[in-house]
mmCIF file of N, CA and C in Angstrom:
data_model
loop_
_atom_site.group_PDB
_atom_site.id
_atom_site.type_symbol
_atom_site.label_atom_id
_atom_site.label_comp_id
_atom_site.label_asym_id
_atom_site.label_seq_id
_atom_site.Cartn_x
_atom_site.Cartn_y
_atom_site.Cartn_z
ATOM 1 N N UNK C 203 70.936 81.864 98.636
ATOM 2 C CA UNK C 203 71.878 82.626 99.352
ATOM 3 C C UNK C 203 73.255 82.140 99.137
ATOM 4 N N UNK C 204 74.175 82.973 98.849
ATOM 5 C CA UNK C 204 75.551 82.586 98.553
ATOM 6 C C UNK C 204 76.425 82.726 99.787
ATOM 7 N N UNK C 205 77.414 81.876 99.643
ATOM 8 C CA UNK C 205 78.414 81.902 100.941
ATOM 9 C C UNK C 205 79.458 82.966 100.683
ATOM 10 N N UNK C 206 79.302 84.132 101.422
ATOM 11 C CA UNK C 206 80.173 85.222 101.238
ATOM 12 C C UNK C 206 81.534 85.078 101.759
ATOM 13 N N UNK C 207 81.987 83.948 102.400
ATOM 14 C CA UNK C 207 83.161 83.710 102.799
ATOM 15 C C UNK C 207 84.131 82.879 101.927
ATOM 16 N N UNK C 208 83.657 82.638 100.788
ATOM 17 C CA UNK C 208 84.406 81.800 99.808
ATOM 18 C C UNK C 208 85.410 82.595 99.174
ATOM 19 N N UNK C 209 86.678 82.195 99.251
ATOM 20 C CA UNK C 209 87.835 82.918 98.704
ATOM 21 C C UNK C 209 87.814 82.903 97.169
ATOM 22 N N UNK C 210 87.663 84.131 96.535
ATOM 23 C CA UNK C 210 87.633 84.146 95.013
ATOM 24 C C UNK C 210 89.105 83.691 94.554
ATOM 25 N N UNK C 211 89.028 83.243 93.217
ATOM 26 C CA UNK C 211 90.213 82.735 92.830
ATOM 27 C C UNK C 211 91.246 83.844 92.409
ATOM 28 N N UNK C 212 92.464 83.496 92.439
ATOM 29 C CA UNK C 212 93.475 84.504 92.075
ATOM 30 C C UNK C 212 93.339 84.894 90.645
ATOM 31 N N UNK C 213 93.899 86.001 90.340
ATOM 32 C CA UNK C 213 93.887 86.543 88.981
ATOM 33 C C UNK C 213 95.379 86.569 88.577
ATOM 34 N N UNK C 214 95.681 86.143 87.335
ATOM 35 C CA UNK C 214 97.017 86.121 86.890
ATOM 36 C C UNK C 214 97.119 86.807 85.437
ATOM 37 N N UNK C 215 98.258 87.326 85.094
ATOM 38 C CA UNK C 215 98.328 87.857 83.655
ATOM 39 C C UNK C 215 99.725 88.107 83.377
ATOM 40 N N UNK C 216 99.946 88.469 82.174
ATOM 41 C CA UNK C 216 101.172 88.922 81.654
ATOM 42 C C UNK C 216 101.138 90.276 80.861
ATOM 43 N N UNK C 217 100.014 90.938 81.123
ATOM 44 C CA UNK C 217 99.730 92.302 80.298
ATOM 45 C C UNK C 217 100.175 93.337 81.241
ATOM 46 N N UNK C 218 100.967 94.288 80.695
ATOM 47 C CA UNK C 218 101.326 95.394 81.342
ATOM 48 C C UNK C 218 100.240 96.306 81.710
ATOM 49 N N UNK C 219 99.233 96.589 80.896
ATOM 50 C CA UNK C 219 98.116 97.578 81.179
ATOM 51 C C UNK C 219 97.372 97.248 82.528
ATOM 52 N N UNK C 220 97.213 95.946 82.623
ATOM 53 C CA UNK C 220 96.473 95.596 83.947
ATOM 54 C C UNK C 220 97.351 95.810 85.194
ATOM 55 N N UNK C 221 98.632 95.334 85.131
ATOM 56 C CA UNK C 221 99.522 95.633 86.120
ATOM 57 C C UNK C 221 99.789 96.995 86.494
ATOM 58 N N UNK C 222 99.711 97.935 85.513
ATOM 59 C CA UNK C 222 99.854 99.335 85.803
ATOM 60 C C UNK C 222 98.688 99.910 86.458
ATOM 61 N N UNK C 223 97.451 99.241 86.493
ATOM 62 C CA UNK C 223 96.343 99.736 87.183
ATOM 63 C C UNK C 223 96.465 99.448 88.690
ATOM 64 N N UNK C 224 97.348 98.498 89.087
ATOM 65 C CA UNK C 224 97.607 98.032 90.493
ATOM 66 C C UNK C 224 98.780 98.616 91.023
ATOM 67 N N UNK C 225 99.904 98.790 90.394
ATOM 68 C CA UNK C 225 101.107 99.360 90.722
ATOM 69 C C UNK C 225 101.816 100.393 90.010
ATOM 70 N N UNK C 226 102.654 101.100 90.468
ATOM 71 C CA UNK C 226 103.436 102.136 89.754
ATOM 72 C C UNK C 226 104.704 101.410 89.133
ATOM 73 N N UNK C 227 104.855 101.676 87.800
ATOM 74 C CA UNK C 227 106.110 101.076 87.267
ATOM 75 C C UNK C 227 106.973 102.362 86.847
ATOM 76 N N UNK C 228 108.102 102.690 87.695
ATOM 77 C CA UNK C 228 108.822 103.801 87.295
ATOM 78 C C UNK C 228 109.494 103.655 85.943
ATOM 79 N N UNK C 229 109.877 102.545 85.435
ATOM 80 C CA UNK C 229 110.349 102.218 84.140
ATOM 81 C C UNK C 229 109.593 101.143 83.527
ATOM 82 N N UNK C 230 109.475 101.200 82.311
ATOM 83 C CA UNK C 230 108.681 100.062 81.534
ATOM 84 C C UNK C 230 109.562 98.889 81.390
ATOM 85 N N UNK C 231 109.045 97.744 82.005
ATOM 86 C CA UNK C 231 109.800 96.438 81.811
ATOM 87 C C UNK C 231 109.683 95.880 80.413
ATOM 88 N N UNK C 232 110.489 94.948 80.232
ATOM 89 C CA UNK C 232 110.448 94.298 78.836
ATOM 90 C C UNK C 232 109.296 93.252 78.872
ATOM 91 N N UNK C 233 109.198 92.639 80.056
ATOM 92 C CA UNK C 233 108.003 91.600 80.153
ATOM 93 C C UNK C 233 107.580 91.600 81.600
ATOM 94 N N UNK C 234 106.375 91.148 81.812
ATOM 95 C CA UNK C 234 105.731 91.220 83.227
ATOM 96 C C UNK C 234 105.019 89.777 83.323
ATOM 97 N N UNK C 235 104.997 89.172 84.470
ATOM 98 C CA UNK C 235 104.182 88.127 84.888
ATOM 99 C C UNK C 235 103.730 88.507 86.325
ATOM 100 N N UNK C 236 102.359 88.441 86.474
ATOM 101 C CA UNK C 236 101.872 88.829 87.879
ATOM 102 C C UNK C 236 100.693 88.021 88.325
ATOM 103 N N UNK C 237 100.451 88.141 89.583
ATOM 104 C CA UNK C 237 99.348 87.364 90.255
ATOM 105 C C UNK C 237 98.805 88.281 91.281
ATOM 106 N N UNK C 238 97.458 88.382 91.279
ATOM 107 C CA UNK C 238 96.775 89.059 92.450
ATOM 108 C C UNK C 238 95.959 88.060 93.255
ATOM 109 N N UNK C 239 96.061 88.186 94.493
ATOM 110 C CA UNK C 239 95.365 86.999 95.315
ATOM 111 C C UNK C 239 94.941 87.719 96.655
ATOM 112 N N UNK C 240 93.790 87.090 97.200
ATOM 113 C CA UNK C 240 93.521 87.469 98.611
ATOM 114 C C UNK C 240 94.393 87.082 99.591
ATOM 115 N N UNK C 241 94.665 87.984 100.445
ATOM 116 C CA UNK C 241 95.648 87.666 101.537
ATOM 117 C C UNK C 241 94.850 87.401 102.856
ATOM 118 N N UNK C 242 94.966 86.278 103.460
ATOM 119 C CA UNK C 242 94.194 85.859 104.582
ATOM 120 C C UNK C 242 92.916 85.216 104.373
ATOM 121 N N UNK C 243 91.914 85.477 105.190
ATOM 122 C CA UNK C 243 90.734 84.867 104.887
ATOM 123 C C UNK C 243 89.717 86.009 104.605
ATOM 124 N N UNK C 244 88.631 85.536 103.819
ATOM 125 C CA UNK C 244 87.606 86.519 103.401
ATOM 126 C C UNK C 244 86.525 86.644 104.475
ATOM 127 N N UNK C 245 86.057 87.730 104.842
ATOM 128 C CA UNK C 245 84.982 88.013 105.764
ATOM 129 C C UNK C 245 84.186 89.252 105.452
ATOM 130 N N UNK C 246 83.352 89.509 106.509
ATOM 131 C CA UNK C 246 82.759 90.878 106.364
ATOM 132 C C UNK C 246 83.740 91.987 106.499
ATOM 133 N N UNK C 247 83.499 93.071 105.764
ATOM 134 C CA UNK C 247 84.394 94.165 105.709
ATOM 135 C C UNK C 247 85.490 94.064 104.522
ATOM 136 N N UNK C 248 86.459 94.975 104.752
ATOM 137 C CA UNK C 248 87.528 95.008 103.661
ATOM 138 C C UNK C 248 88.325 93.707 103.731
ATOM 139 N N UNK C 249 88.755 93.236 102.642
ATOM 140 C CA UNK C 249 89.533 92.026 102.455
ATOM 141 C C UNK C 249 90.855 92.511 101.869
ATOM 142 N N UNK C 250 91.826 92.087 102.557
ATOM 143 C CA UNK C 250 93.278 92.425 102.103
ATOM 144 C C UNK C 250 93.754 91.571 100.908
ATOM 145 N N UNK C 251 94.497 92.043 99.938
ATOM 146 C CA UNK C 251 95.049 91.321 98.880
ATOM 147 C C UNK C 251 96.383 91.730 98.642
ATOM 148 N N UNK C 252 97.188 90.945 97.766
ATOM 149 C CA UNK C 252 98.484 91.078 97.356
ATOM 150 C C UNK C 252 98.729 90.914 95.980
ATOM 151 N N UNK C 253 99.881 91.422 95.527
ATOM 152 C CA UNK C 253 100.145 91.308 94.160
ATOM 153 C C UNK C 253 101.675 90.909 94.194
ATOM 154 N N UNK C 254 101.926 89.775 93.372
ATOM 155 C CA UNK C 254 103.341 89.359 93.258
ATOM 156 C C UNK C 254 103.578 89.549 91.832
ATOM 157 N N UNK C 255 104.636 90.310 91.361
ATOM 158 C CA UNK C 255 104.968 90.590 89.920
ATOM 159 C C UNK C 255 106.472 90.319 89.593
ATOM 160 N N UNK C 256 106.609 89.596 88.467
ATOM 161 C CA UNK C 256 107.961 89.305 88.047
ATOM 162 C C UNK C 256 108.324 90.350 86.814
ATOM 163 N N UNK C 257 109.115 91.245 87.020
ATOM 164 C CA UNK C 257 109.548 92.241 86.033
ATOM 165 C C UNK C 257 110.813 91.995 85.396
ATOM 166 N N UNK C 258 110.864 91.894 84.167
ATOM 167 C CA UNK C 258 112.154 91.751 83.411
ATOM 168 C C UNK C 258 112.613 93.133 82.710
ATOM 169 N N UNK C 259 113.855 93.608 83.016
ATOM 170 C CA UNK C 259 114.209 94.776 82.518
ATOM 171 C C UNK C 259 115.532 94.688 81.703
ATOM 172 N N UNK C 260 115.776 95.592 80.785
ATOM 173 C CA UNK C 260 117.138 95.601 80.161
ATOM 174 C C UNK C 260 118.180 95.954 81.225
ATOM 175 N N UNK C 261 119.344 95.659 80.863
ATOM 176 C CA UNK C 261 120.455 96.053 81.796
ATOM 177 C C UNK C 261 120.520 97.416 82.309
ATOM 178 N N UNK C 262 120.326 98.365 81.238
ATOM 179 C CA UNK C 262 120.379 99.832 81.528
ATOM 180 C C UNK C 262 119.214 100.280 82.398
ATOM 181 N N UNK C 263 117.943 99.636 82.001
ATOM 182 C CA UNK C 263 116.830 100.130 82.898
ATOM 183 C C UNK C 263 117.026 99.481 84.233
ATOM 184 N N UNK C 264 117.553 98.236 84.414
ATOM 185 C CA UNK C 264 117.647 97.591 85.751
ATOM 186 C C UNK C 264 118.499 98.568 86.619
ATOM 187 N N UNK C 265 119.677 99.004 86.000
ATOM 188 C CA UNK C 265 120.763 99.834 86.777
ATOM 189 C C UNK C 265 120.004 101.142 87.165
ATOM 190 N N UNK C 266 119.261 101.849 86.314
ATOM 191 C CA UNK C 266 118.664 103.121 86.523
ATOM 192 C C UNK C 266 117.608 102.849 87.721
ATOM 193 N N UNK C 267 116.727 101.948 87.481
ATOM 194 C CA UNK C 267 115.988 101.548 88.523
ATOM 195 C C UNK C 267 116.458 101.327 90.027
ATOM 196 N N UNK C 268 117.543 100.636 90.034
ATOM 197 C CA UNK C 268 118.300 100.307 91.336
ATOM 198 C C UNK C 268 118.730 101.647 91.868
ATOM 199 N N UNK C 269 119.176 102.598 91.041
ATOM 200 C CA UNK C 269 119.748 103.819 91.501
ATOM 201 C C UNK C 269 118.768 104.607 92.372
ATOM 202 N N UNK C 270 117.406 104.411 92.046
ATOM 203 C CA UNK C 270 116.439 105.132 92.756
ATOM 204 C C UNK C 270 115.750 104.483 94.005
ATOM 205 N N UNK C 271 116.112 103.154 94.117
ATOM 206 C CA UNK C 271 115.614 102.393 95.298
ATOM 207 C C UNK C 271 116.442 102.348 96.617
ATOM 208 N N UNK C 272 115.850 102.354 97.616
ATOM 209 C CA UNK C 272 116.580 102.335 98.917
ATOM 210 C C UNK C 272 116.666 100.804 99.306
ATOM 211 N N UNK C 273 117.744 100.432 99.869
ATOM 212 C CA UNK C 273 117.963 98.994 100.323
ATOM 213 C C UNK C 273 117.011 98.742 101.587
ATOM 214 N N UNK C 274 116.675 97.533 101.693
ATOM 215 C CA UNK C 274 115.775 97.137 102.715
ATOM 216 C C UNK C 274 116.594 96.052 103.615
ATOM 217 N N UNK C 275 116.447 96.211 104.883
ATOM 218 C CA UNK C 275 117.052 95.429 105.835
ATOM 219 C C UNK C 275 116.265 94.246 106.315
ATOM 220 N N UNK C 276 114.898 94.204 105.849
ATOM 221 C CA UNK C 276 114.031 93.247 106.257
ATOM 222 C C UNK C 276 114.525 91.791 105.791
ATOM 223 N N UNK C 277 113.930 90.877 106.342
ATOM 224 C CA UNK C 277 114.197 89.334 105.980
ATOM 225 C C UNK C 277 113.549 89.082 104.451
ATOM 226 N N UNK C 278 114.088 88.174 103.857
ATOM 227 C CA UNK C 278 113.548 87.808 102.598
ATOM 228 C C UNK C 278 112.386 86.963 102.873
ATOM 229 N N UNK C 279 111.372 87.241 102.311
ATOM 230 C CA UNK C 279 109.995 86.570 102.504
ATOM 231 C C UNK C 279 110.051 85.112 101.832
ATOM 232 N N UNK C 280 109.228 84.198 102.342
ATOM 233 C CA UNK C 280 109.187 82.920 101.567
ATOM 234 C C UNK C 280 108.146 82.994 100.452
ATOM 235 N N UNK C 281 108.640 82.433 99.311
ATOM 236 C CA UNK C 281 107.642 82.380 98.155
ATOM 237 C C UNK C 281 107.192 81.027 98.075
ATOM 238 N N UNK C 282 107.251 80.081 98.988
ATOM 239 C CA UNK C 282 106.800 78.742 98.860
ATOM 240 C C UNK C 282 105.437 78.651 98.345
ATOM 241 N N UNK C 283 104.501 79.488 98.812
ATOM 242 C CA UNK C 283 103.262 79.342 98.405
ATOM 243 C C UNK C 283 102.968 79.876 97.015
ATOM 244 N N UNK C 284 103.916 80.553 96.511
ATOM 245 C CA UNK C 284 103.735 81.116 95.055
ATOM 246 C C UNK C 284 104.111 80.077 94.007
ATOM 247 N N UNK C 285 103.396 78.891 94.060
ATOM 248 C CA UNK C 285 103.780 77.810 93.095
ATOM 249 C C UNK C 285 103.660 78.160 91.711
ATOM 250 N N UNK C 286 102.885 79.274 91.325
ATOM 251 C CA UNK C 286 102.866 79.626 89.906
ATOM 252 C C UNK C 286 104.181 80.158 89.354
ATOM 253 N N UNK C 287 105.064 80.472 90.391
ATOM 254 C CA UNK C 287 106.513 80.935 89.952
ATOM 255 C C UNK C 287 107.288 79.663 89.837
ATOM 256 N N UNK C 288 108.284 79.776 88.691
ATOM 257 C CA UNK C 288 109.193 78.567 88.501
ATOM 258 C C UNK C 288 109.920 78.310 89.748
ATOM 259 N N UNK C 289 110.162 77.008 89.963
ATOM 260 C CA UNK C 289 110.893 76.554 91.236
ATOM 261 C C UNK C 289 112.307 77.250 91.090
ATOM 262 N N UNK C 290 112.953 77.359 89.981
ATOM 263 C CA UNK C 290 114.223 77.956 89.915
ATOM 264 C C UNK C 290 114.125 79.379 90.535
ATOM 265 N N UNK C 291 113.097 80.151 90.096
ATOM 266 C CA UNK C 291 112.940 81.498 90.477
ATOM 267 C C UNK C 291 112.732 81.576 91.988
ATOM 268 N N UNK C 292 111.870 80.778 92.418
ATOM 269 C CA UNK C 292 111.654 80.805 93.976
ATOM 270 C C UNK C 292 112.983 80.362 94.751
ATOM 271 N N UNK C 293 113.803 79.680 94.201
ATOM 272 C CA UNK C 293 115.107 79.326 94.994
ATOM 273 C C UNK C 293 116.038 80.509 94.839
ATOM 274 N N UNK C 294 116.003 81.183 93.682
ATOM 275 C CA UNK C 294 116.882 82.394 93.531
ATOM 276 C C UNK C 294 116.379 83.620 94.433
ATOM 277 N N UNK C 295 115.140 83.561 94.678
ATOM 278 C CA UNK C 295 114.663 84.528 95.529
ATOM 279 C C UNK C 295 115.134 84.643 96.963
ATOM 280 N N UNK C 296 115.531 83.283 97.366
ATOM 281 C CA UNK C 296 116.069 83.327 98.731
ATOM 282 C C UNK C 296 117.428 84.069 98.848
ATOM 283 N N UNK C 297 118.014 84.355 97.844
ATOM 284 C CA UNK C 297 119.216 85.031 97.919
ATOM 285 C C UNK C 297 119.180 86.454 97.146
ATOM 286 N N UNK C 298 117.997 86.901 96.992
ATOM 287 C CA UNK C 298 117.774 88.111 96.358
ATOM 288 C C UNK C 298 118.296 89.288 97.080
ATOM 289 N N UNK C 299 118.670 90.394 96.549
ATOM 290 C CA UNK C 299 118.795 91.695 97.156
ATOM 291 C C UNK C 299 117.451 92.294 97.447
ATOM 292 N N UNK C 300 117.212 92.859 98.607
ATOM 293 C CA UNK C 300 115.819 93.561 98.916
ATOM 294 C C UNK C 300 115.980 94.941 98.934
ATOM 295 N N UNK C 301 114.846 95.635 98.589
ATOM 296 C CA UNK C 301 114.759 96.972 98.382
ATOM 297 C C UNK C 301 113.422 97.476 98.827
ATOM 298 N N UNK C 302 113.299 98.789 99.204
ATOM 299 C CA UNK C 302 112.036 99.363 99.642
ATOM 300 C C UNK C 302 111.190 99.491 98.481
ATOM 301 N N UNK C 303 109.828 99.346 98.566
ATOM 302 C CA UNK C 303 108.897 99.192 97.495
ATOM 303 C C UNK C 303 108.138 100.503 97.171
ATOM 304 N N UNK C 304 108.432 101.686 97.932
ATOM 305 C CA UNK C 304 107.856 102.881 97.886
ATOM 306 C C UNK C 304 107.689 103.341 96.495
ATOM 307 N N UNK C 305 108.545 103.140 95.610
ATOM 308 C CA UNK C 305 108.377 103.694 94.155
ATOM 309 C C UNK C 305 107.458 102.923 93.287
ATOM 310 N N UNK C 306 106.913 101.814 93.785
ATOM 311 C CA UNK C 306 106.066 100.891 93.108
ATOM 312 C C UNK C 306 104.584 100.906 93.686
ATOM 313 N N UNK C 307 104.465 101.478 94.875
ATOM 314 C CA UNK C 307 103.174 101.526 95.592
ATOM 315 C C UNK C 307 102.146 102.430 94.939
ATOM 316 N N UNK C 308 100.901 101.788 94.690
ATOM 317 C CA UNK C 308 99.758 102.531 94.308
ATOM 318 C C UNK C 308 98.518 102.115 95.179
ATOM 319 N N UNK C 309 98.001 103.068 96.086
ATOM 320 C CA UNK C 309 97.027 102.721 96.906
ATOM 321 C C UNK C 309 95.878 101.881 96.216
ATOM 322 N N UNK C 310 95.363 100.893 96.815
ATOM 323 C CA UNK C 310 95.432 100.509 98.255
ATOM 324 C C UNK C 310 96.710 99.627 98.585
ATOM 325 N N UNK C 311 97.491 99.324 97.594
ATOM 326 C CA UNK C 311 98.684 98.508 97.978
ATOM 327 C C UNK C 311 99.718 99.602 98.530
ATOM 328 N N UNK C 312 100.012 99.317 99.836
ATOM 329 C CA UNK C 312 100.736 100.441 100.611
ATOM 330 C C UNK C 312 101.909 99.775 101.330
ATOM 331 N N UNK C 313 102.218 98.493 101.266
ATOM 332 C CA UNK C 313 103.354 97.916 101.834
ATOM 333 C C UNK C 313 103.840 96.982 100.931
ATOM 334 N N UNK C 314 105.203 96.525 101.163
ATOM 335 C CA UNK C 314 105.850 95.446 100.330
ATOM 336 C C UNK C 314 107.332 95.656 100.229
ATOM 337 N N UNK C 315 107.816 94.724 99.365
ATOM 338 C CA UNK C 315 109.293 94.701 99.172
ATOM 339 C C UNK C 315 109.528 94.453 97.710
ATOM 340 N N UNK C 316 110.689 94.891 97.312
ATOM 341 C CA UNK C 316 111.199 94.627 95.881
ATOM 342 C C UNK C 316 112.361 93.664 96.087
ATOM 343 N N UNK C 317 112.370 92.715 95.326
ATOM 344 C CA UNK C 317 113.413 91.671 95.216
ATOM 345 C C UNK C 317 114.138 91.810 93.981
ATOM 346 N N UNK C 318 115.535 91.896 93.879
ATOM 347 C CA UNK C 318 116.283 92.054 92.706
ATOM 348 C C UNK C 318 117.252 90.814 92.627
ATOM 349 N N UNK C 319 117.258 90.240 91.399
ATOM 350 C CA UNK C 319 118.151 89.138 91.128
ATOM 351 C C UNK C 319 119.207 89.663 90.088
ATOM 352 N N UNK C 320 120.290 90.022 90.603
ATOM 353 C CA UNK C 320 121.392 90.744 89.762
ATOM 354 C C UNK C 320 121.729 90.048 88.519
ATOM 355 N N UNK C 321 121.938 88.828 88.556
ATOM 356 C CA UNK C 321 122.442 88.085 87.299
ATOM 357 C C UNK C 321 121.436 88.038 86.179
ATOM 358 N N UNK C 322 120.175 88.375 86.369
ATOM 359 C CA UNK C 322 119.222 88.340 85.433
ATOM 360 C C UNK C 322 118.348 89.557 84.989
ATOM 361 N N UNK C 323 118.733 90.542 85.831
ATOM 362 C CA UNK C 323 117.994 91.975 85.713
ATOM 363 C C UNK C 323 116.519 91.841 85.902
ATOM 364 N N UNK C 324 116.167 90.804 86.738
ATOM 365 C CA UNK C 324 114.836 90.467 87.076
ATOM 366 C C UNK C 324 114.482 91.175 88.542
ATOM 367 N N UNK C 325 113.331 91.804 88.635
ATOM 368 C CA UNK C 325 112.841 92.351 89.857
ATOM 369 C C UNK C 325 111.517 91.585 90.206
ATOM 370 N N UNK C 326 111.287 91.158 91.483
ATOM 371 C CA UNK C 326 110.112 90.703 91.809
ATOM 372 C C UNK C 326 109.490 91.519 92.867
ATOM 373 N N UNK C 327 108.188 91.927 92.649
ATOM 374 C CA UNK C 327 107.494 92.834 93.615
ATOM 375 C C UNK C 327 106.613 91.943 94.374
ATOM 376 N N UNK C 328 106.575 92.174 95.630
ATOM 377 C CA UNK C 328 105.627 91.429 96.636
ATOM 378 C C UNK C 328 105.005 92.648 97.355
ATOM 379 N N UNK C 329 103.731 93.054 96.941
ATOM 380 C CA UNK C 329 103.090 94.230 97.514
ATOM 381 C C UNK C 329 101.848 93.698 98.018
ATOM 382 N N UNK C 330 101.231 94.463 99.175
ATOM 383 C CA UNK C 330 100.130 94.014 99.749
ATOM 384 C C UNK C 330 99.357 95.330 100.424
ATOM 385 N N UNK C 331 98.146 95.049 100.823
ATOM 386 C CA UNK C 331 97.259 96.062 101.282
ATOM 387 C C UNK C 331 97.331 96.301 102.775
ATOM 388 N N UNK C 332 97.656 95.319 103.557
ATOM 389 C CA UNK C 332 97.703 95.597 105.040
ATOM 390 C C UNK C 332 98.858 95.909 105.620
#
């Protein structure tokens, strides 16, 4: 008998095709780096999960993407647990501009925030199922 409460390992990648199966990408990024992980604890019934993705765009695509996003007034989330992200990126995210994530949501991912780092044309998606 196996232990059904063991948390499966996170999946990571840099391939656009796999990321596009999880999220909507209104514009094609130049590069992606993503991680999918269980959110909370595993138990009987549905298990919630999250995707954090770093998207690099050209200057033109970044501006076009921003034009279609609504600003978010929520607080900036902590990325301290996302140790797979470079420390410099985690620090920069503390001062990132925040936007609503509706343009990127693909069920079952139904909530989240988009973080934009203006000096680098980098967007970070933090999307989740619960």
